[in-house]
Amino acid sequence: MISALYAILFWVATVLLVVGLAMKIRKYARTPAPLKIPTTPAPTTRTGVVLRMFREVIFFESLFKSNKWIWLFGWAFHMGMWLVLIRHIRYFQWDVSWWVSLAQPFGTYASFAMLFGLLGLWARRFLVERIRYISNPSDHLMLALLVLIVGSGMMMRFVVHTDIIQVKAFMLGLMRLRIETLPTDPILLVHLGAVAALMIIFPISKLLHAPGVFFSPSRNQVDNPREVRHIAPWAKKLES
Amino acid sequence: MAADGDDLPKMAHPLEIPKLKCGAMEGLAPFIAAPEHQEPLGYPGELVENWKEVALAKMKELAEKNRAFQVYLDACVKCGACTDKCHYFLGTGDPKNMPVARQDLLRSVYRRYFTFAGKYFPSLVGARDLTEEVLDEWYSYYHQCSECRRCSVFCPYGIDTAEITMAAREIMDAVGKGQKYSNEIIGKVKVVGNNLGLNEKALGATLEDLEEEIEEDTGVSVRLPLDEKGADILLVTPSADFFAEPHIDGLIGYAKVFHEAGVSWTISSYASEAANFGLFIGSYENMREIALRIRKAAEDLGVKRIIFGECGHAWRVAYSFLNTLAGPFDFLDPKYPVPQHILEFTWNEIQKGTLKFDKSQNDHIRLTYHDSCNVARASRMGDEPGGQFEIPRNVIKAVCNHYFDMDRETTHESTLCCGGGGGLLTDDLMELRKKGASPRMTALQQVTEDHGVTHMAAICAICKTQFSKVMPAYGYEMDSIVSVHQLVSNAIILTGQDGAEEDETEAAEEA
Ligand code: HEM
Ligand code: HEM
């Protein structure tokens, strides 16, 4: 019963995530940028832009220049998250790849980095007057949801273990459109329920910053307006 | 304004973060455009009956036509990195002048009508209905943004509040609630050719006066040609250069440089304006129409190159947009970039050794340099990234002995706006202009204390006007702001100049 419920939940969540995100990305990709608006320091070549984007996504370069506290918490949270997610790939592969195994030991500590970062970011929303002013309930809820996911995950990892083999069997089953039995530990159910919620809200929330950053004209444009004429299709029509 | 200057913030440091003063700048609003300012730009004369539908339709259209607008509305995570980056926030403490809060004034409405979360859970995500109060709030706070892009530099996704402000102003224009200052000026450019409404005859007379003045000062006849067909270079410069101080001394500087370089050049009466306020109101169509005047002037006069005078947002439109709006410029000489900045030209001549200087002519000045926002963050000079910072400083150091930079956190790409950019250079916003200048003024006061700096140079017509107006409130003479080419003009030794050094010094002191 619970297994079936969770199976349906995950299928629905996956479809919403994939379709929702694809639609958003398509919209971003199709909307033209009518003018050249890269912000200084703007690279003058494509390669330069790729490097700039790499530094933004991996190191949060602009954020580092901007605010060291937000950078520290935000970077710890995101990098921890990537390691944790790599670690999680083992639930979705029969034969775990060598690089996933490699990430296992780091992943354990990564969850602490994630929690530290999230709590730091959350604390700022209460303690810093300016950030308190700009926070909406949804900003708090997003952090609450992530703390719930991380907290429940760490409980399973460090306190009350669950049957990981069985979880893996369940996940692999879902990928083959079969419903296997899911362990019914409450903490696991909380973890998975929260994860499904995160997947569902992803394409309709501020989590769109993840695809959004790659489409930001002030970051992804090449600074060469004098050399190459840039023109949007709708603007071209004004010329005829 | 009532508070005119008597409650300017005392800052210990240019970037000192103020305590939030909710509502501090509430209700401040520039004069609304009259029908005769609106209609020539293609906008309704006054607030239309169904303004709400029109506004929402415009918002939707902009989201479809402009990726920046769409992505920036979606992507913000409210991390707070931008909250202390706006000079108007630093100067006023009004939380709605924090970049993210300013964006949210519009984002909240976008969410309400165009997103799932905002439609069904408005209070959760801070979405709100579009009401007359919201429109008034937009009018007030989207005219407290100078579109300087400082926030965009510091945002982890590069979200540029200027893009949101421009969109908001375009929406307001579309419903008939435009700003008088910008729209009236755009109208003048369309009819007369420049922001001042200076006609061909008056312009010609001004240029002749300047020729006489230069000859009196130096004994050398330096020309300032108008509408001269077949000249090599078309100079497009802000019309403030024709009458305002210290702008006009900059124009004299360009003329002397062209003279010494031995090139033929001309000003056009048809395109006698570098400024393009179409940018400020976010109107591609109006910006394009103004830019096309420059193309037409270049074609009619048969020039080979286009060079822009000292003007910040004009250089953004020129460097970043001219090719898009009015290109391709394949009828010009392909040896030169189109367009060029006068500083690129001057620096090139200095490197070639064509120009001779007596730097001591600027010894009465201890100088710093204000990077203008649009030059610093939205354009470039020369062939290398960062040329827009190096070239002006190189030229200054070639003509000036005493130069000192301000705090690095307030220069280059982190430069602070003068407080009057983006269509806010109007007397009805004087309180905002004075307070918004306080971070820059505080940085200036630091170098005055540390190095005895007396003057600040700038390459933007708006910066120059704004500073000459607000500097007295901060304890400086109004002529403490100088044009970069004014310094060039002071120091340059014209071929055949009667060795009258006294004359030169005199001219410099007058300047
Ligand atoms: C390309 C991938 C991503 C990049 C470059 C990125 C970058 C950033 C940056 C720079 C911030 C602002 C600083 C901070 O508060 O941490 C941020 C915030 C945030 N990110 Fe991401 N992110 C990415 C993916 C994700 C994903 C997949 C999630 C999903 C769980 C996520 C969740 C969040 C949340 C919840 C915040 C807001 C934190 C707060 O409330 O202060 N991010 N992200
Ligand atoms: C369907 C997807 C997921 C499944 C099946 C899953 C399952 C699990 C399980 C079984 C554990 C316990 C590991 C152990 O005992 O060693 C765990 C831990 C954890 N989970 Fe998940 N999880 C999922 C998604 C996520 C997501 C999306 C996040 C973060 C945004 C996350 C964050 C964590 C953390 C931080 C831990 C504790 C540290 C660790 O073991 O790495 N999980 N998860």
mmCIF file of C-alpha atoms in Angstrom, chain A residues 24 27-42 44 56 62-63 65-67 70 124-125 129-131 133-134 136-139 141 204-206 208-209 212-213 215-220 223-231 234-235 238-239, chain B residues 17 20 63-68 70-72 74-81 83-85 95-96 98 100 116 123-126 149 152-158 163 284 287-288 315-316 319-321 323-324 327-328 337-340 344 376-377 380 382 388 413:
data_model
loop_
_atom_site.group_PDB
_atom_site.id
_atom_site.type_symbol
_atom_site.label_atom_id
_atom_site.label_comp_id
_atom_site.label_asym_id
_atom_site.label_seq_id
_atom_site.Cartn_x
_atom_site.Cartn_y
_atom_site.Cartn_z
ATOM 1 C CA LYS A 24 10.949 26.532 -18.692
ATOM 2 C CA LYS A 27 11.084 29.288 -22.917
ATOM 3 C CA TYR A 28 14.386 30.770 -21.752
ATOM 4 C CA ALA A 29 16.180 29.445 -24.815
ATOM 5 C CA ARG A 30 13.583 30.778 -27.224
ATOM 6 C CA THR A 31 13.186 34.221 -25.724
ATOM 7 C CA PRO A 32 15.607 36.495 -27.556
ATOM 8 C CA ALA A 33 17.976 38.905 -25.849
ATOM 9 C CA PRO A 34 17.498 42.040 -27.962
ATOM 10 C CA LEU A 35 20.621 43.865 -26.791
ATOM 11 C CA LYS A 36 24.156 43.119 -25.688
ATOM 12 C CA ILE A 37 24.178 43.599 -21.929
ATOM 13 C CA PRO A 38 27.109 41.644 -20.429
ATOM 14 C CA THR A 39 28.232 43.075 -17.094
ATOM 15 C CA THR A 40 31.872 43.949 -16.505
ATOM 16 C CA PRO A 41 34.199 42.048 -16.266
ATOM 17 C CA ALA A 42 32.914 40.686 -19.563
ATOM 18 C CA THR A 44 35.597 39.049 -25.255
ATOM 19 C CA GLU A 56 30.106 31.367 -11.307
ATOM 20 C CA SER A 62 30.229 37.103 -7.988
ATOM 21 C CA LEU A 63 28.730 36.106 -4.674
ATOM 22 C CA LYS A 65 32.921 39.454 -4.266
ATOM 23 C CA SER A 66 29.587 40.448 -2.856
ATOM 24 C CA ASN A 67 29.197 38.981 0.595
ATOM 25 C CA ILE A 70 26.357 34.350 2.194
ATOM 26 C CA ARG A 124 20.523 35.278 8.224
ATOM 27 C CA ARG A 125 16.864 35.450 7.283
ATOM 28 C CA GLU A 129 17.464 43.201 9.064
ATOM 29 C CA ARG A 130 17.799 43.666 5.302
ATOM 30 C CA ILE A 131 17.349 39.979 4.533
ATOM 31 C CA TYR A 133 12.799 42.484 5.022
ATOM 32 C CA ILE A 134 13.073 40.707 1.650
ATOM 33 C CA ASN A 136 8.733 35.762 2.023
ATOM 34 C CA PRO A 137 7.167 32.751 3.762
ATOM 35 C CA SER A 138 8.169 30.642 0.766
ATOM 36 C CA ASP A 139 11.831 31.464 1.368
ATOM 37 C CA LEU A 141 9.600 27.039 3.739
ATOM 38 C CA ILE A 204 7.560 26.581 -10.267
ATOM 39 C CA SER A 205 9.784 28.173 -7.659
ATOM 40 C CA LYS A 206 12.956 30.123 -7.197
ATOM 41 C CA LEU A 208 14.724 27.967 -11.307
ATOM 42 C CA HIS A 209 17.904 29.838 -10.462
ATOM 43 C CA GLY A 212 18.383 30.423 -14.987
ATOM 44 C CA VAL A 213 22.011 31.240 -14.307
ATOM 45 C CA PHE A 215 20.596 31.954 -19.507
ATOM 46 C CA SER A 216 21.434 35.221 -17.791
ATOM 47 C CA PRO A 217 22.427 37.661 -20.576
ATOM 48 C CA SER A 218 24.580 39.743 -18.264
ATOM 49 C CA ARG A 219 26.712 36.639 -17.634
ATOM 50 C CA ASN A 220 26.544 34.565 -20.807
ATOM 51 C CA ASP A 223 31.578 41.389 -25.198
ATOM 52 C CA ASN A 224 32.062 41.991 -28.943
ATOM 53 C CA PRO A 225 29.234 44.307 -30.056
ATOM 54 C CA ARG A 226 31.433 46.412 -32.336
ATOM 55 C CA GLU A 227 32.819 43.380 -34.146
ATOM 56 C CA VAL A 228 29.703 41.228 -34.511
ATOM 57 C CA ARG A 229 26.244 42.620 -35.135
ATOM 58 C CA HIS A 230 23.774 41.222 -32.621
ATOM 59 C CA ILE A 231 20.104 41.452 -33.523
ATOM 60 C CA TRP A 234 11.662 40.732 -33.721
ATOM 61 C CA ALA A 235 13.997 43.706 -33.940
ATOM 62 C CA LEU A 238 11.594 46.752 -37.641
ATOM 63 C CA GLU A 239 14.219 47.197 -40.336
ATOM 64 C CA ILE B 17 25.192 50.183 5.579
ATOM 65 C CA LEU B 20 16.422 50.474 7.507
ATOM 66 C CA ALA B 63 8.709 38.695 -20.965
ATOM 67 C CA GLU B 64 8.407 37.219 -24.442
ATOM 68 C CA LYS B 65 10.639 39.761 -26.159
ATOM 69 C CA ASN B 66 13.402 40.083 -23.593
ATOM 70 C CA ARG B 67 15.130 37.071 -22.085
ATOM 71 C CA ALA B 68 16.762 39.158 -19.380
ATOM 72 C CA GLN B 70 11.999 36.763 -18.045
ATOM 73 C CA VAL B 71 15.004 35.066 -16.454
ATOM 74 C CA TYR B 72 15.598 37.790 -13.867
ATOM 75 C CA ASP B 74 12.215 33.886 -12.187
ATOM 76 C CA ALA B 75 15.730 33.343 -10.921
ATOM 77 C CA CYS B 76 16.090 35.508 -7.825
ATOM 78 C CA VAL B 77 16.468 33.414 -4.630
ATOM 79 C CA LYS B 78 16.418 36.401 -2.244
ATOM 80 C CA CYS B 79 19.911 35.589 -1.015
ATOM 81 C CA GLY B 80 20.415 39.235 -0.095
ATOM 82 C CA ALA B 81 23.810 39.770 -1.750
ATOM 83 C CA THR B 83 20.860 44.495 -0.575
ATOM 84 C CA ASP B 84 23.714 46.811 0.360
ATOM 85 C CA LYS B 85 24.936 47.615 -3.149
ATOM 86 C CA PRO B 95 14.476 49.380 2.101
ATOM 87 C CA LYS B 96 12.587 49.661 -1.190
ATOM 88 C CA MET B 98 17.533 47.747 -2.051
ATOM 89 C CA VAL B 100 15.990 43.012 -4.736
ATOM 90 C CA PHE B 116 1.354 29.004 -10.676
ATOM 91 C CA SER B 123 0.674 35.362 0.227
ATOM 92 C CA LEU B 124 3.145 32.493 0.394
ATOM 93 C CA VAL B 125 5.359 33.886 -2.355
ATOM 94 C CA GLY B 126 4.674 37.576 -1.787
ATOM 95 C CA ARG B 149 24.021 48.145 -12.799
ATOM 96 C CA SER B 152 24.221 43.245 -11.349
ATOM 97 C CA VAL B 153 27.969 43.003 -10.781
ATOM 98 C CA PHE B 154 27.399 41.530 -7.322
ATOM 99 C CA CYS B 155 24.426 39.240 -8.029
ATOM 100 C CA PRO B 156 25.396 35.556 -8.312
ATOM 101 C CA TYR B 157 23.225 35.341 -11.454
ATOM 102 C CA GLY B 158 23.931 38.823 -12.745
ATOM 103 C CA GLU B 163 16.491 45.804 -16.856
ATOM 104 C CA TYR B 284 13.938 49.871 -28.015
ATOM 105 C CA MET B 287 16.323 54.335 -28.760
ATOM 106 C CA ARG B 288 16.542 53.015 -32.300
ATOM 107 C CA TRP B 315 28.812 55.424 -24.758
ATOM 108 C CA ARG B 316 26.829 52.404 -23.617
ATOM 109 C CA TYR B 319 29.526 50.847 -27.918
ATOM 110 C CA SER B 320 27.059 48.114 -27.013
ATOM 111 C CA PHE B 321 23.968 48.939 -29.064
ATOM 112 C CA ASN B 323 25.673 48.296 -34.316
ATOM 113 C CA THR B 324 22.464 46.517 -33.284
ATOM 114 C CA GLY B 327 24.102 48.914 -38.162
ATOM 115 C CA PRO B 328 25.704 47.476 -40.112
ATOM 116 C CA PRO B 337 35.980 50.207 -34.800
ATOM 117 C CA VAL B 338 32.493 51.716 -35.064
ATOM 118 C CA PRO B 339 32.023 53.771 -33.071
ATOM 119 C CA GLN B 340 35.126 54.965 -31.238
ATOM 120 C CA GLU B 344 40.479 55.894 -27.578
ATOM 121 C CA ALA B 376 32.462 51.007 -16.323
ATOM 122 C CA ARG B 377 29.839 48.268 -16.258
ATOM 123 C CA ARG B 380 34.539 48.940 -22.979
ATOM 124 C CA GLY B 382 40.297 49.665 -26.665
ATOM 125 C CA GLN B 388 37.472 51.486 -20.123
ATOM 126 C CA GLU B 413 33.320 47.856 -11.987
#
